[in-house]
Amino acid sequence: SNLGEAFVRGAGVSKDRAKGASLFEKSCAGSNPHGCWNLGKLVLKGDDDITKDGAKALELFKNACADDDSAGCVSFAEMYDRGDQVTKDRDEANKWFDRACTLGWDDRRCRDKK
């Protein structure tokens, strides 16, 4: 997943977002939930090298969250919060934000609940 980030950002290697996405896909298939989250971020936005696919991003975020990746839970919650690929549902979003907090995510939403 770190090598994928390097290619996406062009950090120490030539920037190649498609190669980064391919590495994230392998990482995700190899049971690395953060790789699923990274791939989800790329396909959610899409660009010249990566096909935009909100439904795939939603599934990747859901899988990352199910495998205890707090960032995956946050991204999954944000899609419910925005109504992106799903019916907008604040209660459902809050459920997934709460799971992220339980998994150690640290932001204002989590701190406000303490």
Tab-separated table of N, CA and C in Angstrom:
chain	number	residue	atom	x	y	z
A	1	SER	N	0.821	-1.200	0.000
A	1	SER	CA	0.000	0.000	0.000
A	1	SER	C	0.862	1.261	0.000
A	2	ASN	N	2.014	1.216	0.702
A	2	ASN	CA	2.914	2.370	0.704
A	2	ASN	C	3.511	2.606	-0.675
A	3	LEU	N	3.850	1.522	-1.384
A	3	LEU	CA	4.391	1.665	-2.728
A	3	LEU	C	3.327	2.239	-3.664
A	4	GLY	N	2.092	1.813	-3.484
A	4	GLY	CA	0.998	2.372	-4.274
A	4	GLY	C	0.875	3.866	-4.060
A	5	GLU	N	0.972	4.301	-2.801
A	5	GLU	CA	0.927	5.739	-2.483
A	5	GLU	C	2.062	6.475	-3.172
A	6	ALA	N	3.259	5.872	-3.190
A	6	ALA	CA	4.411	6.506	-3.832
A	6	ALA	C	4.127	6.747	-5.311
A	7	PHE	N	3.543	5.763	-5.989
A	7	PHE	CA	3.231	5.935	-7.408
A	7	PHE	C	2.113	6.954	-7.622
A	8	VAL	N	1.115	6.954	-6.766
A	8	VAL	CA	0.014	7.915	-6.904
A	8	VAL	C	0.530	9.341	-6.746
A	9	ARG	N	1.421	9.543	-5.796
A	9	ARG	CA	1.943	10.890	-5.510
A	9	ARG	C	3.184	11.249	-6.317
A	10	GLY	N	3.860	10.251	-6.870
A	10	GLY	CA	5.131	10.514	-7.532
A	10	GLY	C	6.225	10.804	-6.523
A	11	ALA	N	6.195	10.112	-5.393
A	11	ALA	CA	7.165	10.324	-4.312
A	11	ALA	C	8.305	9.315	-4.443
A	12	GLY	N	9.430	9.764	-5.005
A	12	GLY	CA	10.590	8.897	-5.162
A	12	GLY	C	10.532	8.008	-6.390
A	13	VAL	N	9.416	8.027	-7.093
A	13	VAL	CA	9.232	7.267	-8.333
A	13	VAL	C	8.461	8.160	-9.304
A	14	SER	N	8.474	7.788	-10.575
A	14	SER	CA	7.683	8.544	-11.548
A	14	SER	C	6.206	8.378	-11.214
A	15	LYS	N	5.478	9.480	-11.239
A	15	LYS	CA	4.051	9.436	-10.920
A	15	LYS	C	3.326	8.557	-11.933
A	16	ASP	N	2.575	7.597	-11.429
A	16	ASP	CA	1.825	6.671	-12.273
A	16	ASP	C	0.615	6.195	-11.471
A	17	ARG	N	-0.475	6.951	-11.580
A	17	ARG	CA	-1.669	6.663	-10.778
A	17	ARG	C	-2.271	5.297	-11.121
A	18	ALA	N	-2.198	4.900	-12.381
A	18	ALA	CA	-2.734	3.594	-12.766
A	18	ALA	C	-1.931	2.471	-12.105
A	19	LYS	N	-0.619	2.620	-12.055
A	19	LYS	CA	0.211	1.610	-11.384
A	19	LYS	C	-0.090	1.600	-9.885
A	20	GLY	N	-0.266	2.779	-9.302
A	20	GLY	CA	-0.638	2.857	-7.889
A	20	GLY	C	-1.951	2.141	-7.634
A	21	ALA	N	-2.931	2.365	-8.511
A	21	ALA	CA	-4.234	1.705	-8.367
A	21	ALA	C	-4.080	0.189	-8.464
A	22	SER	N	-3.245	-0.266	-9.385
A	22	SER	CA	-3.008	-1.699	-9.534
A	22	SER	C	-2.390	-2.287	-8.267
A	23	LEU	N	-1.454	-1.568	-7.673
A	23	LEU	CA	-0.837	-2.032	-6.424
A	23	LEU	C	-1.851	-2.042	-5.279
A	24	PHE	N	-2.716	-1.038	-5.228
A	24	PHE	CA	-3.762	-1.014	-4.197
A	24	PHE	C	-4.714	-2.200	-4.379
A	25	GLU	N	-5.023	-2.503	-5.650
A	25	GLU	CA	-5.922	-3.621	-5.928
A	25	GLU	C	-5.316	-4.939	-5.434
A	26	LYS	N	-4.025	-5.128	-5.692
A	26	LYS	CA	-3.341	-6.336	-5.212
A	26	LYS	C	-3.324	-6.364	-3.688
A	27	SER	N	-3.070	-5.224	-3.085
A	27	SER	CA	-3.040	-5.124	-1.625
A	27	SER	C	-4.407	-5.473	-1.038
A	28	CYS	N	-5.440	-4.946	-1.648
A	28	CYS	CA	-6.811	-5.204	-1.197
A	28	CYS	C	-7.144	-6.691	-1.340
A	29	ALA	N	-6.784	-7.274	-2.469
A	29	ALA	CA	-7.041	-8.702	-2.698
A	29	ALA	C	-6.247	-9.568	-1.726
A	30	GLY	N	-5.133	-9.033	-1.237
A	30	GLY	CA	-4.304	-9.756	-0.283
A	30	GLY	C	-4.701	-9.501	1.155
A	31	SER	N	-5.920	-9.088	1.357
A	31	SER	CA	-6.483	-8.875	2.706
A	31	SER	C	-5.867	-7.701	3.452
A	32	ASN	N	-5.488	-6.651	2.729
A	32	ASN	CA	-5.024	-5.420	3.358
A	32	ASN	C	-6.146	-4.389	3.214
A	33	PRO	N	-6.933	-4.169	4.280
A	33	PRO	CA	-8.083	-3.275	4.154
A	33	PRO	C	-7.706	-1.839	3.799
A	34	HIS	N	-6.516	-1.397	4.187
A	34	HIS	CA	-6.132	-0.025	3.851
A	34	HIS	C	-5.871	0.105	2.342
A	35	GLY	N	-5.442	-0.985	1.716
A	35	GLY	CA	-5.306	-0.992	0.261
A	35	GLY	C	-6.663	-0.817	-0.405
A	36	CYS	N	-7.692	-1.444	0.178
A	36	CYS	CA	-9.060	-1.282	-0.342
A	36	CYS	C	-9.500	0.172	-0.221
A	37	TRP	N	-9.200	0.782	0.922
A	37	TRP	CA	-9.569	2.184	1.133
A	37	TRP	C	-8.853	3.086	0.133
A	38	ASN	N	-7.543	2.862	-0.058
A	38	ASN	CA	-6.789	3.676	-1.011
A	38	ASN	C	-7.347	3.541	-2.422
A	39	LEU	N	-7.669	2.320	-2.830
A	39	LEU	CA	-8.246	2.109	-4.157
A	39	LEU	C	-9.608	2.784	-4.250
A	40	GLY	N	-10.396	2.685	-3.190
A	40	GLY	CA	-11.699	3.345	-3.166
A	40	GLY	C	-11.596	4.845	-3.381
A	41	LYS	N	-10.599	5.473	-2.744
A	41	LYS	CA	-10.405	6.921	-2.923
A	41	LYS	C	-10.134	7.251	-4.379
A	42	LEU	N	-9.324	6.435	-5.038
A	42	LEU	CA	-8.987	6.705	-6.435
A	42	LEU	C	-10.189	6.528	-7.355
A	43	VAL	N	-10.930	5.435	-7.198
A	43	VAL	CA	-12.050	5.196	-8.113
A	43	VAL	C	-13.241	6.103	-7.802
A	44	LEU	N	-13.327	6.617	-6.587
A	44	LEU	CA	-14.412	7.546	-6.267
A	44	LEU	C	-14.272	8.829	-7.079
A	45	LYS	N	-13.048	9.308	-7.213
A	45	LYS	CA	-12.806	10.554	-7.954
A	45	LYS	C	-12.557	10.310	-9.431
A	46	GLY	N	-11.815	9.242	-9.743
A	46	GLY	CA	-11.454	8.980	-11.124
A	46	GLY	C	-10.554	10.071	-11.680
A	47	ASP	N	-9.953	9.809	-12.803
A	47	ASP	CA	-9.147	10.792	-13.529
A	47	ASP	C	-8.832	10.205	-14.901
A	48	ASP	N	-7.865	10.787	-15.594
A	48	ASP	CA	-7.532	10.304	-16.936
A	48	ASP	C	-7.050	8.856	-16.928
A	49	ASP	N	-6.429	8.425	-15.822
A	49	ASP	CA	-5.849	7.087	-15.741
A	49	ASP	C	-6.751	6.069	-15.052
A	50	ILE	N	-7.737	6.543	-14.315
A	50	ILE	CA	-8.551	5.658	-13.477
A	50	ILE	C	-10.026	5.946	-13.728
A	51	THR	N	-10.773	4.910	-14.058
A	51	THR	CA	-12.200	5.061	-14.329
A	51	THR	C	-12.952	5.374	-13.042
A	52	LYS	N	-13.757	6.422	-13.087
A	52	LYS	CA	-14.582	6.788	-11.937
A	52	LYS	C	-15.681	5.743	-11.771
A	53	ASP	N	-15.836	5.255	-10.534
A	53	ASP	CA	-16.840	4.228	-10.266
A	53	ASP	C	-17.265	4.335	-8.805
A	54	GLY	N	-18.291	5.145	-8.560
A	54	GLY	CA	-18.763	5.380	-7.200
A	54	GLY	C	-19.273	4.125	-6.520
A	55	ALA	N	-19.944	3.254	-7.280
A	55	ALA	CA	-20.467	2.017	-6.690
A	55	ALA	C	-19.323	1.116	-6.225
A	56	LYS	N	-18.259	1.051	-7.024
A	56	LYS	CA	-17.092	0.250	-6.627
A	56	LYS	C	-16.432	0.862	-5.395
A	57	ALA	N	-16.330	2.186	-5.368
A	57	ALA	CA	-15.740	2.860	-4.203
A	57	ALA	C	-16.536	2.542	-2.948
A	58	LEU	N	-17.855	2.607	-3.045
A	58	LEU	CA	-18.709	2.299	-1.899
A	58	LEU	C	-18.422	0.892	-1.379
A	59	GLU	N	-18.336	-0.065	-2.284
A	59	GLU	CA	-18.069	-1.456	-1.894
A	59	GLU	C	-16.677	-1.598	-1.273
A	60	LEU	N	-15.690	-0.918	-1.848
A	60	LEU	CA	-14.330	-0.979	-1.297
A	60	LEU	C	-14.277	-0.383	0.107
A	61	PHE	N	-14.950	0.746	0.304
A	61	PHE	CA	-14.975	1.364	1.635
A	61	PHE	C	-15.689	0.458	2.639
A	62	LYS	N	-16.790	-0.147	2.197
A	62	LYS	CA	-17.542	-1.054	3.074
A	62	LYS	C	-16.667	-2.237	3.490
A	63	ASN	N	-15.946	-2.812	2.527
A	63	ASN	CA	-15.077	-3.952	2.822
A	63	ASN	C	-13.933	-3.553	3.743
A	64	ALA	N	-13.347	-2.382	3.506
A	64	ALA	CA	-12.259	-1.913	4.368
A	64	ALA	C	-12.761	-1.746	5.797
A	65	CYS	N	-13.935	-1.169	5.942
A	65	CYS	CA	-14.524	-0.962	7.266
A	65	CYS	C	-14.818	-2.301	7.937
A	66	ALA	N	-15.359	-3.241	7.176
A	66	ALA	CA	-15.667	-4.566	7.729
A	66	ALA	C	-14.407	-5.261	8.233
A	67	ASP	N	-13.264	-4.907	7.632
A	67	ASP	CA	-11.978	-5.472	8.057
A	67	ASP	C	-11.238	-4.547	9.021
A	68	ASP	N	-12.007	-3.689	9.702
A	68	ASP	CA	-11.497	-2.847	10.800
A	68	ASP	C	-10.544	-1.731	10.382
A	69	ASP	N	-10.720	-1.192	9.175
A	69	ASP	CA	-9.941	-0.029	8.754
A	69	ASP	C	-10.769	1.225	9.044
A	70	SER	N	-10.322	2.024	10.003
A	70	SER	CA	-11.115	3.188	10.423
A	70	SER	C	-11.318	4.187	9.291
A	71	ALA	N	-10.306	4.370	8.441
A	71	ALA	CA	-10.455	5.297	7.316
A	71	ALA	C	-11.532	4.802	6.353
A	72	GLY	N	-11.599	3.493	6.160
A	72	GLY	CA	-12.652	2.921	5.323
A	72	GLY	C	-14.030	3.207	5.892
A	73	CYS	N	-14.151	3.118	7.223
A	73	CYS	CA	-15.435	3.411	7.877
A	73	CYS	C	-15.827	4.874	7.679
A	74	VAL	N	-14.843	5.771	7.803
A	74	VAL	CA	-15.124	7.200	7.625
A	74	VAL	C	-15.590	7.468	6.196
A	75	SER	N	-14.886	6.924	5.223
A	75	SER	CA	-15.269	7.148	3.828
A	75	SER	C	-16.640	6.552	3.526
A	76	PHE	N	-16.918	5.370	4.086
A	76	PHE	CA	-18.230	4.739	3.914
A	76	PHE	C	-19.308	5.623	4.534
A	77	ALA	N	-19.058	6.129	5.729
A	77	ALA	CA	-20.003	7.022	6.411
A	77	ALA	C	-20.230	8.297	5.606
A	78	GLU	N	-19.152	8.853	5.052
A	78	GLU	CA	-19.274	10.098	4.283
A	78	GLU	C	-20.157	9.909	3.056
A	79	MET	N	-20.120	8.730	2.452
A	79	MET	CA	-20.976	8.482	1.295
A	79	MET	C	-22.446	8.483	1.714
A	80	TYR	N	-22.748	7.921	2.887
A	80	TYR	CA	-24.122	8.000	3.411
A	80	TYR	C	-24.475	9.435	3.778
A	81	ASP	N	-23.526	10.148	4.321
A	81	ASP	CA	-23.758	11.532	4.731
A	81	ASP	C	-24.086	12.416	3.522
A	82	ARG	N	-23.442	12.137	2.381
A	82	ARG	CA	-23.659	12.920	1.154
A	82	ARG	C	-24.785	12.360	0.290
A	83	GLY	N	-25.138	11.094	0.528
A	83	GLY	CA	-26.092	10.451	-0.377
A	83	GLY	C	-25.438	10.086	-1.691
A	84	ASP	N	-24.183	9.670	-1.631
A	84	ASP	CA	-23.396	9.321	-2.808
A	84	ASP	C	-23.471	7.805	-3.030
A	85	GLN	N	-24.180	7.372	-4.059
A	85	GLN	CA	-24.388	5.966	-4.405
A	85	GLN	C	-25.389	5.261	-3.485
A	86	VAL	N	-25.853	5.940	-2.470
A	86	VAL	CA	-26.840	5.405	-1.520
A	86	VAL	C	-27.821	6.523	-1.198
A	87	THR	N	-28.952	6.171	-0.619
A	87	THR	CA	-29.884	7.183	-0.149
A	87	THR	C	-29.256	7.898	1.042
A	88	LYS	N	-29.297	9.218	1.011
A	88	LYS	CA	-28.724	9.991	2.114
A	88	LYS	C	-29.391	9.570	3.421
A	89	ASP	N	-28.550	9.243	4.408
A	89	ASP	CA	-29.075	8.720	5.668
A	89	ASP	C	-28.109	9.090	6.790
A	90	ARG	N	-28.453	10.145	7.522
A	90	ARG	CA	-27.593	10.623	8.611
A	90	ARG	C	-27.411	9.587	9.706
A	91	ASP	N	-28.468	8.849	10.042
A	91	ASP	CA	-28.361	7.827	11.086
A	91	ASP	C	-27.379	6.729	10.677
A	92	GLU	N	-27.482	6.303	9.432
A	92	GLU	CA	-26.562	5.279	8.929
A	92	GLU	C	-25.134	5.829	8.905
A	93	ALA	N	-24.981	7.069	8.464
A	93	ALA	CA	-23.655	7.697	8.458
A	93	ALA	C	-23.078	7.739	9.865
A	94	ASN	N	-23.886	8.145	10.821
A	94	ASN	CA	-23.405	8.228	12.207
A	94	ASN	C	-23.001	6.864	12.751
A	95	LYS	N	-23.716	5.828	12.350
A	95	LYS	CA	-23.369	4.466	12.778
A	95	LYS	C	-21.946	4.120	12.331
A	96	TRP	N	-21.618	4.471	11.090
A	96	TRP	CA	-20.293	4.139	10.559
A	96	TRP	C	-19.230	5.090	11.097
A	97	PHE	N	-19.589	6.355	11.329
A	97	PHE	CA	-18.637	7.258	11.991
A	97	PHE	C	-18.312	6.730	13.387
A	98	ASP	N	-19.334	6.243	14.104
A	98	ASP	CA	-19.117	5.680	15.444
A	98	ASP	C	-18.180	4.476	15.386
A	99	ARG	N	-18.369	3.641	14.378
A	99	ARG	CA	-17.474	2.475	14.237
A	99	ARG	C	-16.045	2.943	14.015
A	100	ALA	N	-15.861	3.972	13.198
A	100	ALA	CA	-14.513	4.502	12.964
A	100	ALA	C	-13.893	4.976	14.274
A	101	CYS	N	-14.682	5.655	15.086
A	101	CYS	CA	-14.181	6.134	16.383
A	101	CYS	C	-13.774	4.958	17.263
A	102	THR	N	-14.590	3.917	17.280
A	102	THR	CA	-14.293	2.717	18.062
A	102	THR	C	-12.983	2.082	17.605
A	103	LEU	N	-12.701	2.188	16.309
A	103	LEU	CA	-11.481	1.606	15.749
A	103	LEU	C	-10.265	2.514	15.906
A	104	GLY	N	-10.467	3.692	16.533
A	104	GLY	CA	-9.326	4.561	16.806
A	104	GLY	C	-9.208	5.802	15.950
A	105	TRP	N	-10.188	6.039	15.062
A	105	TRP	CA	-10.152	7.269	14.260
A	105	TRP	C	-10.187	8.449	15.213
A	106	ASP	N	-9.426	9.465	14.928
A	106	ASP	CA	-9.356	10.608	15.835
A	106	ASP	C	-9.673	11.886	15.067
A	107	ASP	N	-10.874	12.349	15.202
A	107	ASP	CA	-11.233	13.659	14.666
A	107	ASP	C	-12.295	14.269	15.573
A	108	ARG	N	-12.774	15.416	15.201
A	108	ARG	CA	-13.723	16.159	16.032
A	108	ARG	C	-14.954	15.332	16.387
A	109	ARG	N	-15.495	14.611	15.423
A	109	ARG	CA	-16.703	13.813	15.686
A	109	ARG	C	-16.463	12.805	16.806
A	110	CYS	N	-15.282	12.202	16.807
A	110	CYS	CA	-14.964	11.209	17.848
A	110	CYS	C	-14.731	11.895	19.188
A	111	ARG	N	-13.991	12.978	19.181
A	111	ARG	CA	-13.690	13.687	20.430
A	111	ARG	C	-14.947	14.281	21.047
A	112	ASP	N	-15.893	14.731	20.219
A	112	ASP	CA	-17.134	15.315	20.734
A	112	ASP	C	-18.004	14.281	21.445
A	113	LYS	N	-17.811	13.003	21.148
A	113	LYS	CA	-18.613	11.947	21.765
A	113	LYS	C	-18.079	11.533	23.133
A	114	LYS	N	-16.855	11.948	23.442
A	114	LYS	CA	-16.239	11.554	24.724
A	114	LYS	C	-16.711	12.406	25.863
